[in-house]
PDB file of N, CA, C and O in Angstrom:
ATOM      1  N   UNK R   1       1.045  15.752  -2.534  1.00 72.00           N
ATOM      2  CA  UNK R   1       2.092  14.911  -1.984  1.00 72.00           C
ATOM      3  C   UNK R   1       2.986  14.416  -3.101  1.00 72.00           C
ATOM      4  O   UNK R   1       2.543  14.243  -4.225  1.00 72.00           O
ATOM      5  N   UNK R   2       4.210  14.124  -2.750  1.00 91.00           N
ATOM      6  CA  UNK R   2       5.162  13.665  -3.759  1.00 91.00           C
ATOM      7  C   UNK R   2       5.881  12.393  -3.337  1.00 91.00           C
ATOM      8  O   UNK R   2       7.034  12.180  -3.677  1.00 91.00           O
ATOM      9  N   UNK R   3       5.196  11.537  -2.622  1.00 94.00           N
ATOM     10  CA  UNK R   3       5.793  10.284  -2.180  1.00 94.00           C
ATOM     11  C   UNK R   3       6.005   9.395  -3.397  1.00 94.00           C
ATOM     12  O   UNK R   3       5.088   9.187  -4.197  1.00 94.00           O
ATOM     13  N   UNK R   4       7.210   8.871  -3.539  1.00 93.00           N
ATOM     14  CA  UNK R   4       7.532   8.014  -4.676  1.00 93.00           C
ATOM     15  C   UNK R   4       7.819   6.577  -4.274  1.00 93.00           C
ATOM     16  O   UNK R   4       7.549   5.656  -5.029  1.00 93.00           O
ATOM     17  N   UNK R   5       8.387   6.393  -3.079  1.00 90.00           N
ATOM     18  CA  UNK R   5       8.824   5.060  -2.649  1.00 90.00           C
ATOM     19  C   UNK R   5       8.306   4.772  -1.240  1.00 90.00           C
ATOM     20  O   UNK R   5       8.378   5.635  -0.356  1.00 90.00           O
ATOM     21  N   UNK R   6       7.811   3.572  -1.040  1.00 89.00           N
ATOM     22  CA  UNK R   6       7.412   3.106   0.287  1.00 89.00           C
ATOM     23  C   UNK R   6       8.380   2.020   0.706  1.00 89.00           C
ATOM     24  O   UNK R   6       8.540   1.015   0.016  1.00 89.00           O
ATOM     25  N   UNK R   7       9.013   2.208   1.825  1.00 82.00           N
ATOM     26  CA  UNK R   7       9.932   1.210   2.366  1.00 82.00           C
ATOM     27  C   UNK R   7       9.226   0.422   3.471  1.00 82.00           C
ATOM     28  O   UNK R   7       8.269   0.907   4.068  1.00 82.00           O
ATOM     29  N   UNK R   8       9.720  -0.748   3.769  1.00 77.00           N
ATOM     30  CA  UNK R   8       9.090  -1.616   4.772  1.00 77.00           C
ATOM     31  C   UNK R   8       9.004  -0.952   6.142  1.00 77.00           C
ATOM     32  O   UNK R   8       8.051  -1.141   6.875  1.00 77.00           O
ATOM     33  N   UNK R   9       9.973  -0.152   6.499  1.00 79.00           N
ATOM     34  CA  UNK R   9      10.001   0.448   7.839  1.00 79.00           C
ATOM     35  C   UNK R   9       9.371   1.844   7.895  1.00 79.00           C
ATOM     36  O   UNK R   9       9.439   2.515   8.910  1.00 79.00           O
ATOM     37  N   UNK R  10       8.741   2.301   6.827  1.00 87.00           N
ATOM     38  CA  UNK R  10       8.129   3.634   6.827  1.00 87.00           C
ATOM     39  C   UNK R  10       7.052   3.790   7.897  1.00 87.00           C
ATOM     40  O   UNK R  10       6.822   4.887   8.382  1.00 87.00           O
ATOM     41  N   UNK R  11       6.391   2.709   8.235  1.00 90.00           N
ATOM     42  CA  UNK R  11       5.259   2.783   9.146  1.00 90.00           C
ATOM     43  C   UNK R  11       5.570   2.178  10.514  1.00 90.00           C
ATOM     44  O   UNK R  11       4.688   1.724  11.218  1.00 90.00           O
ATOM     45  N   UNK R  12       6.829   2.210  10.883  1.00 89.00           N
ATOM     46  CA  UNK R  12       7.266   1.688  12.174  1.00 89.00           C
ATOM     47  C   UNK R  12       6.552   2.438  13.304  1.00 89.00           C
ATOM     48  O   UNK R  12       6.432   3.656  13.283  1.00 89.00           O
ATOM     49  N   UNK R  13       6.072   1.718  14.281  1.00 90.00           N
ATOM     50  CA  UNK R  13       5.434   2.261  15.481  1.00 90.00           C
ATOM     51  C   UNK R  13       4.089   2.941  15.193  1.00 90.00           C
ATOM     52  O   UNK R  13       3.673   3.834  15.914  1.00 90.00           O
ATOM     53  N   UNK R  14       3.430   2.540  14.121  1.00 93.00           N
ATOM     54  CA  UNK R  14       2.089   3.050  13.803  1.00 93.00           C
ATOM     55  C   UNK R  14       1.081   1.907  13.793  1.00 93.00           C
ATOM     56  O   UNK R  14       0.127   1.918  13.029  1.00 93.00           O
ATOM     57  N   UNK R  15       1.291   0.937  14.661  1.00 90.00           N
ATOM     58  CA  UNK R  15       0.464  -0.262  14.646  1.00 90.00           C
ATOM     59  C   UNK R  15      -0.994  -0.030  15.025  1.00 90.00           C
ATOM     60  O   UNK R  15      -1.836  -0.893  14.813  1.00 90.00           O
ATOM     61  N   UNK R  16      -1.345   1.130  15.546  1.00 96.00           N
ATOM     62  CA  UNK R  16      -2.735   1.439  15.874  1.00 96.00           C
ATOM     63  C   UNK R  16      -3.440   2.244  14.786  1.00 96.00           C
ATOM     64  O   UNK R  16      -4.599   2.600  14.937  1.00 96.00           O
ATOM     65  N   UNK R  17      -2.745   2.511  13.688  1.00 97.00           N
ATOM     66  CA  UNK R  17      -3.314   3.278  12.588  1.00 97.00           C
ATOM     67  C   UNK R  17      -4.456   2.505  11.935  1.00 97.00           C
ATOM     68  O   UNK R  17      -4.319   1.329  11.618  1.00 97.00           O
ATOM     69  N   UNK R  18      -5.602   3.166  11.751  1.00 98.00           N
ATOM     70  CA  UNK R  18      -6.774   2.539  11.137  1.00 98.00           C
ATOM     71  C   UNK R  18      -6.931   2.884   9.664  1.00 98.00           C
ATOM     72  O   UNK R  18      -7.321   2.050   8.865  1.00 98.00           O
ATOM     73  N   UNK R  19      -6.689   4.135   9.290  1.00 98.00           N
ATOM     74  CA  UNK R  19      -6.866   4.610   7.919  1.00 98.00           C
ATOM     75  C   UNK R  19      -5.565   5.214   7.420  1.00 98.00           C
ATOM     76  O   UNK R  19      -4.929   5.995   8.129  1.00 98.00           O
ATOM     77  N   UNK R  20      -5.214   4.880   6.186  1.00 97.00           N
ATOM     78  CA  UNK R  20      -4.018   5.442   5.570  1.00 97.00           C
ATOM     79  C   UNK R  20      -4.365   5.899   4.159  1.00 97.00           C
ATOM     80  O   UNK R  20      -4.788   5.107   3.317  1.00 97.00           O
ATOM     81  N   UNK R  21      -4.226   7.195   3.929  1.00 97.00           N
ATOM     82  CA  UNK R  21      -4.546   7.795   2.637  1.00 97.00           C
ATOM     83  C   UNK R  21      -3.254   8.249   1.966  1.00 97.00           C
ATOM     84  O   UNK R  21      -2.622   9.199   2.412  1.00 97.00           O
ATOM     85  N   UNK R  22      -2.886   7.550   0.906  1.00 97.00           N
ATOM     86  CA  UNK R  22      -1.676   7.868   0.149  1.00 97.00           C
ATOM     87  C   UNK R  22      -2.035   8.210  -1.297  1.00 97.00           C
ATOM     88  O   UNK R  22      -1.258   7.997  -2.219  1.00 97.00           O
ATOM     89  N   UNK R  23      -3.199   8.748  -1.486  1.00 97.00           N
ATOM     90  CA  UNK R  23      -3.672   9.108  -2.820  1.00 97.00           C
ATOM     91  C   UNK R  23      -2.939  10.325  -3.353  1.00 97.00           C
ATOM     92  O   UNK R  23      -2.388  11.121  -2.597  1.00 97.00           O
ATOM     93  N   UNK R  24      -2.943  10.429  -4.684  1.00 97.00           N
ATOM     94  CA  UNK R  24      -2.359  11.575  -5.383  1.00 97.00           C
ATOM     95  C   UNK R  24      -0.872  11.764  -5.086  1.00 97.00           C
ATOM     96  O   UNK R  24      -0.424  12.863  -4.792  1.00 97.00           O
ATOM     97  N   UNK R  25      -0.155  10.679  -5.162  1.00 97.00           N
ATOM     98  CA  UNK R  25       1.300  10.714  -5.013  1.00 97.00           C
ATOM     99  C   UNK R  25       1.932  10.234  -6.310  1.00 97.00           C
ATOM    100  O   UNK R  25       1.274  10.186  -7.348  1.00 97.00           O
ATOM    101  N   UNK R  26       3.181   9.853  -6.230  1.00 97.00           N
ATOM    102  CA  UNK R  26       3.901   9.368  -7.402  1.00 97.00           C
ATOM    103  C   UNK R  26       4.485   7.984  -7.148  1.00 97.00           C
ATOM    104  O   UNK R  26       5.547   7.637  -7.654  1.00 97.00           O
ATOM    105  N   UNK R  27       3.762   7.195  -6.363  1.00 97.00           N
ATOM    106  CA  UNK R  27       4.204   5.843  -6.043  1.00 97.00           C
ATOM    107  C   UNK R  27       4.114   4.988  -7.309  1.00 97.00           C
ATOM    108  O   UNK R  27       3.062   4.915  -7.935  1.00 97.00           O
ATOM    109  N   UNK R  28       5.233   4.338  -7.679  1.00 95.00           N
ATOM    110  CA  UNK R  28       5.286   3.548  -8.913  1.00 95.00           C
ATOM    111  C   UNK R  28       5.135   2.048  -8.670  1.00 95.00           C
ATOM    112  O   UNK R  28       4.653   1.330  -9.524  1.00 95.00           O
ATOM    113  N   UNK R  29       5.590   1.596  -7.514  1.00 92.00           N
ATOM    114  CA  UNK R  29       5.468   0.171  -7.212  1.00 92.00           C
ATOM    115  C   UNK R  29       5.343  -0.042  -5.710  1.00 92.00           C
ATOM    116  O   UNK R  29       5.745   0.800  -4.922  1.00 92.00           O
ATOM    117  N   UNK R  30       4.760  -1.167  -5.366  1.00 93.00           N
ATOM    118  CA  UNK R  30       4.604  -1.547  -3.968  1.00 93.00           C
ATOM    119  C   UNK R  30       5.516  -2.735  -3.707  1.00 93.00           C
ATOM    120  O   UNK R  30       5.386  -3.783  -4.343  1.00 93.00           O
ATOM    121  N   UNK R  31       6.430  -2.559  -2.794  1.00 90.00           N
ATOM    122  CA  UNK R  31       7.385  -3.620  -2.458  1.00 90.00           C
ATOM    123  C   UNK R  31       6.754  -4.638  -1.517  1.00 90.00           C
ATOM    124  O   UNK R  31       5.764  -4.365  -0.835  1.00 90.00           O
ATOM    125  N   UNK R  32       7.391  -5.783  -1.450  1.00 89.00           N
ATOM    126  CA  UNK R  32       6.985  -6.842  -0.536  1.00 89.00           C
ATOM    127  C   UNK R  32       6.898  -6.283   0.891  1.00 89.00           C
ATOM    128  O   UNK R  32       7.804  -5.596   1.347  1.00 89.00           O
ATOM    129  N   UNK R  33       5.790  -6.551   1.549  1.00 89.00           N
ATOM    130  CA  UNK R  33       5.547  -6.151   2.938  1.00 89.00           C
ATOM    131  C   UNK R  33       5.627  -4.633   3.153  1.00 89.00           C
ATOM    132  O   UNK R  33       6.034  -4.171   4.215  1.00 89.00           O
ATOM    133  N   UNK R  34       5.198  -3.868   2.181  1.00 91.00           N
ATOM    134  CA  UNK R  34       5.207  -2.402   2.309  1.00 91.00           C
ATOM    135  C   UNK R  34       4.412  -1.911   3.512  1.00 91.00           C
ATOM    136  O   UNK R  34       4.742  -0.902   4.116  1.00 91.00           O
ATOM    137  N   UNK R  35       3.344  -2.647   3.851  1.00 93.00           N
ATOM    138  CA  UNK R  35       2.444  -2.204   4.920  1.00 93.00           C
ATOM    139  C   UNK R  35       2.406  -3.192   6.078  1.00 93.00           C
ATOM    140  O   UNK R  35       1.497  -3.171   6.898  1.00 93.00           O
ATOM    141  N   UNK R  36       3.391  -4.046   6.154  1.00 89.00           N
ATOM    142  CA  UNK R  36       3.421  -5.179   7.086  1.00 89.00           C
ATOM    143  C   UNK R  36       3.192  -4.793   8.549  1.00 89.00           C
ATOM    144  O   UNK R  36       2.548  -5.514   9.290  1.00 89.00           O
ATOM    145  N   UNK R  37       3.709  -3.662   8.976  1.00 91.00           N
ATOM    146  CA  UNK R  37       3.619  -3.271  10.384  1.00 91.00           C
ATOM    147  C   UNK R  37       2.265  -2.672  10.770  1.00 91.00           C
ATOM    148  O   UNK R  37       2.013  -2.411  11.940  1.00 91.00           O
ATOM    149  N   UNK R  38       1.384  -2.475   9.822  1.00 95.00           N
ATOM    150  CA  UNK R  38       0.090  -1.831  10.078  1.00 95.00           C
ATOM    151  C   UNK R  38      -0.982  -2.874  10.372  1.00 95.00           C
ATOM    152  O   UNK R  38      -1.936  -3.062   9.618  1.00 95.00           O
ATOM    153  N   UNK R  39      -0.848  -3.537  11.485  1.00 94.00           N
ATOM    154  CA  UNK R  39      -1.693  -4.677  11.849  1.00 94.00           C
ATOM    155  C   UNK R  39      -3.170  -4.334  12.022  1.00 94.00           C
ATOM    156  O   UNK R  39      -4.024  -5.187  11.886  1.00 94.00           O
ATOM    157  N   UNK R  40      -3.485  -3.068  12.338  1.00 97.00           N
ATOM    158  CA  UNK R  40      -4.874  -2.669  12.579  1.00 97.00           C
ATOM    159  C   UNK R  40      -5.473  -1.835  11.453  1.00 97.00           C
ATOM    160  O   UNK R  40      -6.561  -1.284  11.603  1.00 97.00           O
ATOM    161  N   UNK R  41      -4.780  -1.765  10.338  1.00 98.00           N
ATOM    162  CA  UNK R  41      -5.250  -0.955   9.222  1.00 98.00           C
ATOM    163  C   UNK R  41      -6.550  -1.518   8.657  1.00 98.00           C
ATOM    164  O   UNK R  41      -6.649  -2.702   8.351  1.00 98.00           O
ATOM    165  N   UNK R  42      -7.550  -0.649   8.514  1.00 98.00           N
ATOM    166  CA  UNK R  42      -8.851  -1.043   7.966  1.00 98.00           C
ATOM    167  C   UNK R  42      -9.101  -0.438   6.598  1.00 98.00           C
ATOM    168  O   UNK R  42      -9.855  -0.987   5.805  1.00 98.00           O
ATOM    169  N   UNK R  43      -8.491   0.715   6.325  1.00 98.00           N
ATOM    170  CA  UNK R  43      -8.678   1.380   5.041  1.00 98.00           C
ATOM    171  C   UNK R  43      -7.332   1.815   4.491  1.00 98.00           C
ATOM    172  O   UNK R  43      -6.545   2.438   5.195  1.00 98.00           O
ATOM    173  N   UNK R  44      -7.085   1.481   3.227  1.00 98.00           N
ATOM    174  CA  UNK R  44      -5.866   1.887   2.542  1.00 98.00           C
ATOM    175  C   UNK R  44      -6.247   2.464   1.187  1.00 98.00           C
ATOM    176  O   UNK R  44      -6.836   1.778   0.355  1.00 98.00           O
ATOM    177  N   UNK R  45      -5.945   3.730   0.984  1.00 98.00           N
ATOM    178  CA  UNK R  45      -6.266   4.395  -0.269  1.00 98.00           C
ATOM    179  C   UNK R  45      -4.982   4.766  -1.007  1.00 98.00           C
ATOM    180  O   UNK R  45      -4.157   5.519  -0.492  1.00 98.00           O
ATOM    181  N   UNK R  46      -4.855   4.217  -2.207  1.00 98.00           N
ATOM    182  CA  UNK R  46      -3.708   4.478  -3.072  1.00 98.00           C
ATOM    183  C   UNK R  46      -4.178   5.015  -4.428  1.00 98.00           C
ATOM    184  O   UNK R  46      -3.560   4.793  -5.455  1.00 98.00           O
ATOM    185  N   UNK R  47      -5.262   5.734  -4.415  1.00 98.00           N
ATOM    186  CA  UNK R  47      -5.881   6.278  -5.625  1.00 98.00           C
ATOM    187  C   UNK R  47      -4.962   7.305  -6.286  1.00 98.00           C
ATOM    188  O   UNK R  47      -4.292   8.071  -5.610  1.00 98.00           O
ATOM    189  N   UNK R  48      -4.983   7.300  -7.608  1.00 97.00           N
ATOM    190  CA  UNK R  48      -4.247   8.273  -8.425  1.00 97.00           C
ATOM    191  C   UNK R  48      -2.759   8.353  -8.089  1.00 97.00           C
ATOM    192  O   UNK R  48      -2.235   9.407  -7.757  1.00 97.00           O
ATOM    193  N   UNK R  49      -2.122   7.212  -8.206  1.00 97.00           N
ATOM    194  CA  UNK R  49      -0.670   7.140  -8.149  1.00 97.00           C
ATOM    195  C   UNK R  49      -0.196   6.693  -9.520  1.00 97.00           C
ATOM    196  O   UNK R  49      -0.947   6.788 -10.500  1.00 97.00           O
ATOM    197  N   UNK R  50       0.997   6.195  -9.589  1.00 97.00           N
ATOM    198  CA  UNK R  50       1.561   5.695 -10.847  1.00 97.00           C
ATOM    199  C   UNK R  50       1.894   4.215 -10.728  1.00 97.00           C
ATOM    200  O   UNK R  50       2.771   3.707 -11.419  1.00 97.00           O
ATOM    201  N   UNK R  51       1.188   3.521  -9.855  1.00 96.00           N
ATOM    202  CA  UNK R  51       1.506   2.127  -9.528  1.00 96.00           C
ATOM    203  C   UNK R  51       1.346   1.245 -10.764  1.00 96.00           C
ATOM    204  O   UNK R  51       0.288   1.202 -11.387  1.00 96.00           O
ATOM    205  N   UNK R  52       2.437   0.553 -11.087  1.00 95.00           N
ATOM    206  CA  UNK R  52       2.440  -0.407 -12.192  1.00 95.00           C
ATOM    207  C   UNK R  52       2.659  -1.824 -11.677  1.00 95.00           C
ATOM    208  O   UNK R  52       2.106  -2.771 -12.208  1.00 95.00           O
ATOM    209  N   UNK R  53       3.487  -1.937 -10.652  1.00 91.00           N
ATOM    210  CA  UNK R  53       3.889  -3.251 -10.144  1.00 91.00           C
ATOM    211  C   UNK R  53       3.545  -3.371  -8.667  1.00 91.00           C
ATOM    212  O   UNK R  53       3.836  -2.474  -7.871  1.00 91.00           O
ATOM    213  N   UNK R  54       2.937  -4.496  -8.331  1.00 92.00           N
ATOM    214  CA  UNK R  54       2.657  -4.814  -6.931  1.00 92.00           C
ATOM    215  C   UNK R  54       3.350  -6.134  -6.644  1.00 92.00           C
ATOM    216  O   UNK R  54       2.965  -7.173  -7.184  1.00 92.00           O
ATOM    217  N   UNK R  55       4.402  -6.101  -5.841  1.00 90.00           N
ATOM    218  CA  UNK R  55       5.160  -7.308  -5.508  1.00 90.00           C
ATOM    219  C   UNK R  55       4.304  -8.301  -4.724  1.00 90.00           C
ATOM    220  O   UNK R  55       3.340  -7.915  -4.049  1.00 90.00           O
ATOM    221  N   UNK R  56       4.682  -9.564  -4.796  1.00 89.00           N
ATOM    222  CA  UNK R  56       4.054 -10.588  -3.962  1.00 89.00           C
ATOM    223  C   UNK R  56       4.151 -10.153  -2.506  1.00 89.00           C
ATOM    224  O   UNK R  56       5.159  -9.578  -2.089  1.00 89.00           O
ATOM    225  N   UNK R  57       3.117 -10.404  -1.749  1.00 90.00           N
ATOM    226  CA  UNK R  57       3.061 -10.112  -0.314  1.00 90.00           C
ATOM    227  C   UNK R  57       3.113  -8.622   0.014  1.00 90.00           C
ATOM    228  O   UNK R  57       3.439  -8.241   1.131  1.00 90.00           O
ATOM    229  N   UNK R  58       2.762  -7.772  -0.923  1.00 90.00           N
ATOM    230  CA  UNK R  58       2.743  -6.326  -0.645  1.00 90.00           C
ATOM    231  C   UNK R  58       1.750  -5.974   0.457  1.00 90.00           C
ATOM    232  O   UNK R  58       1.968  -5.054   1.236  1.00 90.00           O
ATOM    233  N   UNK R  59       0.640  -6.711   0.494  1.00 91.00           N
ATOM    234  CA  UNK R  59      -0.394  -6.440   1.490  1.00 91.00           C
ATOM    235  C   UNK R  59      -0.415  -7.507   2.584  1.00 91.00           C
ATOM    236  O   UNK R  59      -1.379  -7.615   3.331  1.00 91.00           O
ATOM    237  N   UNK R  60       0.642  -8.256   2.688  1.00 89.00           N
ATOM    238  CA  UNK R  60       0.773  -9.315   3.682  1.00 89.00           C
ATOM    239  C   UNK R  60       0.659  -8.743   5.103  1.00 89.00           C
ATOM    240  O   UNK R  60       1.239  -7.714   5.415  1.00 89.00           O
ATOM    241  N   UNK R  61      -0.114  -9.386   5.946  1.00 89.00           N
ATOM    242  CA  UNK R  61      -0.256  -8.967   7.337  1.00 89.00           C
ATOM    243  C   UNK R  61      -1.394  -8.007   7.589  1.00 89.00           C
ATOM    244  O   UNK R  61      -1.664  -7.656   8.730  1.00 89.00           O
ATOM    245  N   UNK R  62      -2.088  -7.587   6.545  1.00 93.00           N
ATOM    246  CA  UNK R  62      -3.210  -6.652   6.714  1.00 93.00           C
ATOM    247  C   UNK R  62      -4.503  -7.429   6.929  1.00 93.00           C
ATOM    248  O   UNK R  62      -5.458  -7.326   6.152  1.00 93.00           O
ATOM    249  N   UNK R  63      -4.556  -8.167   7.995  1.00 94.00           N
ATOM    250  CA  UNK R  63      -5.688  -9.053   8.276  1.00 94.00           C
ATOM    251  C   UNK R  63      -6.978  -8.328   8.613  1.00 94.00           C
ATOM    252  O   UNK R  63      -8.059  -8.898   8.500  1.00 94.00           O
ATOM    253  N   UNK R  64      -6.894  -7.066   9.013  1.00 97.00           N
ATOM    254  CA  UNK R  64      -8.097  -6.304   9.363  1.00 97.00           C
ATOM    255  C   UNK R  64      -8.534  -5.354   8.248  1.00 97.00           C
ATOM    256  O   UNK R  64      -9.495  -4.623   8.404  1.00 97.00           O
ATOM    257  N   UNK R  65      -7.827  -5.395   7.131  1.00 97.00           N
ATOM    258  CA  UNK R  65      -8.142  -4.501   6.022  1.00 97.00           C
ATOM    259  C   UNK R  65      -9.524  -4.809   5.456  1.00 97.00           C
ATOM    260  O   UNK R  65      -9.830  -5.938   5.111  1.00 97.00           O
ATOM    261  N   UNK R  66     -10.354  -3.770   5.363  1.00 98.00           N
ATOM    262  CA  UNK R  66     -11.717  -3.894   4.843  1.00 98.00           C
ATOM    263  C   UNK R  66     -11.833  -3.191   3.486  1.00 98.00           C
ATOM    264  O   UNK R  66     -12.487  -3.681   2.581  1.00 98.00           O
ATOM    265  N   UNK R  67     -11.201  -2.028   3.374  1.00 98.00           N
ATOM    266  CA  UNK R  67     -11.303  -1.233   2.158  1.00 98.00           C
ATOM    267  C   UNK R  67      -9.923  -0.979   1.554  1.00 98.00           C
ATOM    268  O   UNK R  67      -9.029  -0.486   2.235  1.00 98.00           O
ATOM    269  N   UNK R  68      -9.780  -1.307   0.283  1.00 97.00           N
ATOM    270  CA  UNK R  68      -8.542  -1.088  -0.456  1.00 97.00           C
ATOM    271  C   UNK R  68      -8.894  -0.402  -1.769  1.00 97.00           C
ATOM    272  O   UNK R  68      -9.657  -0.940  -2.567  1.00 97.00           O
ATOM    273  N   UNK R  69      -8.361   0.800  -1.984  1.00 97.00           N
ATOM    274  CA  UNK R  69      -8.658   1.573  -3.182  1.00 97.00           C
ATOM    275  C   UNK R  69      -7.404   1.726  -4.028  1.00 97.00           C
ATOM    276  O   UNK R  69      -6.425   2.321  -3.589  1.00 97.00           O
ATOM    277  N   UNK R  70      -7.462   1.177  -5.237  1.00 96.00           N
ATOM    278  CA  UNK R  70      -6.310   1.185  -6.131  1.00 96.00           C
ATOM    279  C   UNK R  70      -6.628   1.793  -7.503  1.00 96.00           C
ATOM    280  O   UNK R  70      -5.803   1.741  -8.396  1.00 96.00           O
ATOM    281  N   UNK R  71      -7.809   2.357  -7.667  1.00 95.00           N
ATOM    282  CA  UNK R  71      -8.149   2.835  -9.002  1.00 95.00           C
ATOM    283  C   UNK R  71      -7.352   4.080  -9.390  1.00 95.00           C
ATOM    284  O   UNK R  71      -6.736   4.721  -8.560  1.00 95.00           O
ATOM    285  N   UNK R  72      -7.335   4.337 -10.698  1.00 97.00           N
ATOM    286  CA  UNK R  72      -6.563   5.411 -11.324  1.00 97.00           C
ATOM    287  C   UNK R  72      -5.060   5.216 -11.123  1.00 97.00           C
ATOM    288  O   UNK R  72      -4.340   6.122 -10.731  1.00 97.00           O
ATOM    289  N   UNK R  73      -4.621   3.992 -11.383  1.00 97.00           N
ATOM    290  CA  UNK R  73      -3.214   3.628 -11.396  1.00 97.00           C
ATOM    291  C   UNK R  73      -2.929   2.955 -12.725  1.00 97.00           C
ATOM    292  O   UNK R  73      -3.773   2.955 -13.619  1.00 97.00           O
ATOM    293  N   UNK R  74      -1.756   2.376 -12.861  1.00 97.00           N
ATOM    294  CA  UNK R  74      -1.348   1.720 -14.113  1.00 97.00           C
ATOM    295  C   UNK R  74      -1.161   0.216 -13.925  1.00 97.00           C
ATOM    296  O   UNK R  74      -0.386  -0.409 -14.638  1.00 97.00           O
ATOM    297  N   UNK R  75      -1.869  -0.349 -12.994  1.00 94.00           N
ATOM    298  CA  UNK R  75      -1.737  -1.766 -12.652  1.00 94.00           C
ATOM    299  C   UNK R  75      -2.263  -2.627 -13.799  1.00 94.00           C
ATOM    300  O   UNK R  75      -3.370  -2.410 -14.285  1.00 94.00           O
ATOM    301  N   UNK R  76      -1.454  -3.611 -14.182  1.00 86.00           N
ATOM    302  CA  UNK R  76      -1.859  -4.505 -15.263  1.00 86.00           C
ATOM    303  C   UNK R  76      -2.133  -5.920 -14.766  1.00 86.00           C
ATOM    304  O   UNK R  76      -2.855  -6.667 -15.386  1.00 86.00           O
ATOM    305  N   UNK R  77      -1.542  -6.280 -13.635  1.00 82.00           N
ATOM    306  CA  UNK R  77      -1.652  -7.645 -13.156  1.00 82.00           C
ATOM    307  C   UNK R  77      -1.501  -7.661 -11.633  1.00 82.00           C
ATOM    308  O   UNK R  77      -0.629  -7.011 -11.095  1.00 82.00           O
ATOM    309  N   UNK R  78      -2.360  -8.434 -10.978  1.00 84.00           N
ATOM    310  CA  UNK R  78      -2.256  -8.633  -9.527  1.00 84.00           C
ATOM    311  C   UNK R  78      -2.291 -10.138  -9.271  1.00 84.00           C
ATOM    312  O   UNK R  78      -3.234 -10.809  -9.654  1.00 84.00           O
ATOM    313  N   UNK R  79      -1.243 -10.634  -8.630  1.00 81.00           N
ATOM    314  CA  UNK R  79      -1.165 -12.057  -8.318  1.00 81.00           C
ATOM    315  C   UNK R  79      -1.882 -12.338  -7.005  1.00 81.00           C
ATOM    316  O   UNK R  79      -1.971 -11.470  -6.136  1.00 81.00           O
ATOM    317  N   UNK R  80      -2.347 -13.549  -6.835  1.00 79.00           N
ATOM    318  CA  UNK R  80      -3.009 -13.923  -5.579  1.00 79.00           C
ATOM    319  C   UNK R  80      -2.035 -13.856  -4.408  1.00 79.00           C
ATOM    320  O   UNK R  80      -2.444 -13.636  -3.269  1.00 79.00           O
ATOM    321  N   UNK R  81      -0.735 -14.005  -4.663  1.00 78.00           N
ATOM    322  CA  UNK R  81       0.275 -13.949  -3.606  1.00 78.00           C
ATOM    323  C   UNK R  81       0.461 -12.539  -3.046  1.00 78.00           C
ATOM    324  O   UNK R  81       1.125 -12.351  -2.035  1.00 78.00           O
ATOM    325  N   UNK R  82      -0.135 -11.564  -3.705  1.00 78.00           N
ATOM    326  CA  UNK R  82      -0.037 -10.174  -3.256  1.00 78.00           C
ATOM    327  C   UNK R  82      -0.668 -10.013  -1.874  1.00 78.00           C
ATOM    328  O   UNK R  82      -0.219  -9.212  -1.075  1.00 78.00           O
ATOM    329  N   UNK R  83      -1.691 -10.813  -1.599  1.00 75.00           N
ATOM    330  CA  UNK R  83      -2.407 -10.719  -0.342  1.00 75.00           C
ATOM    331  C   UNK R  83      -2.022 -11.850   0.572  1.00 75.00           C
ATOM    332  O   UNK R  83      -2.427 -12.002   1.634  1.00 75.00           O
TER     333      UNK R  83
END
């Protein structure tokens, strides 16, 4: 995959999605509310991307999220406001 950018509306009308695998892409940063519309998401995998920056509230609204995989990225800092 060659996904580089996630926009807020990328996941419009996927509110019943449980698992989202975005591993092995070229995502560099996560914008505010990138996954906001995914109210039922339980698993989010972002393994082996190029993520350096995670904006505040990037994972906002993911109240059912159980598993979050971020390893093999370039993340240096995660603020509590991210969630």
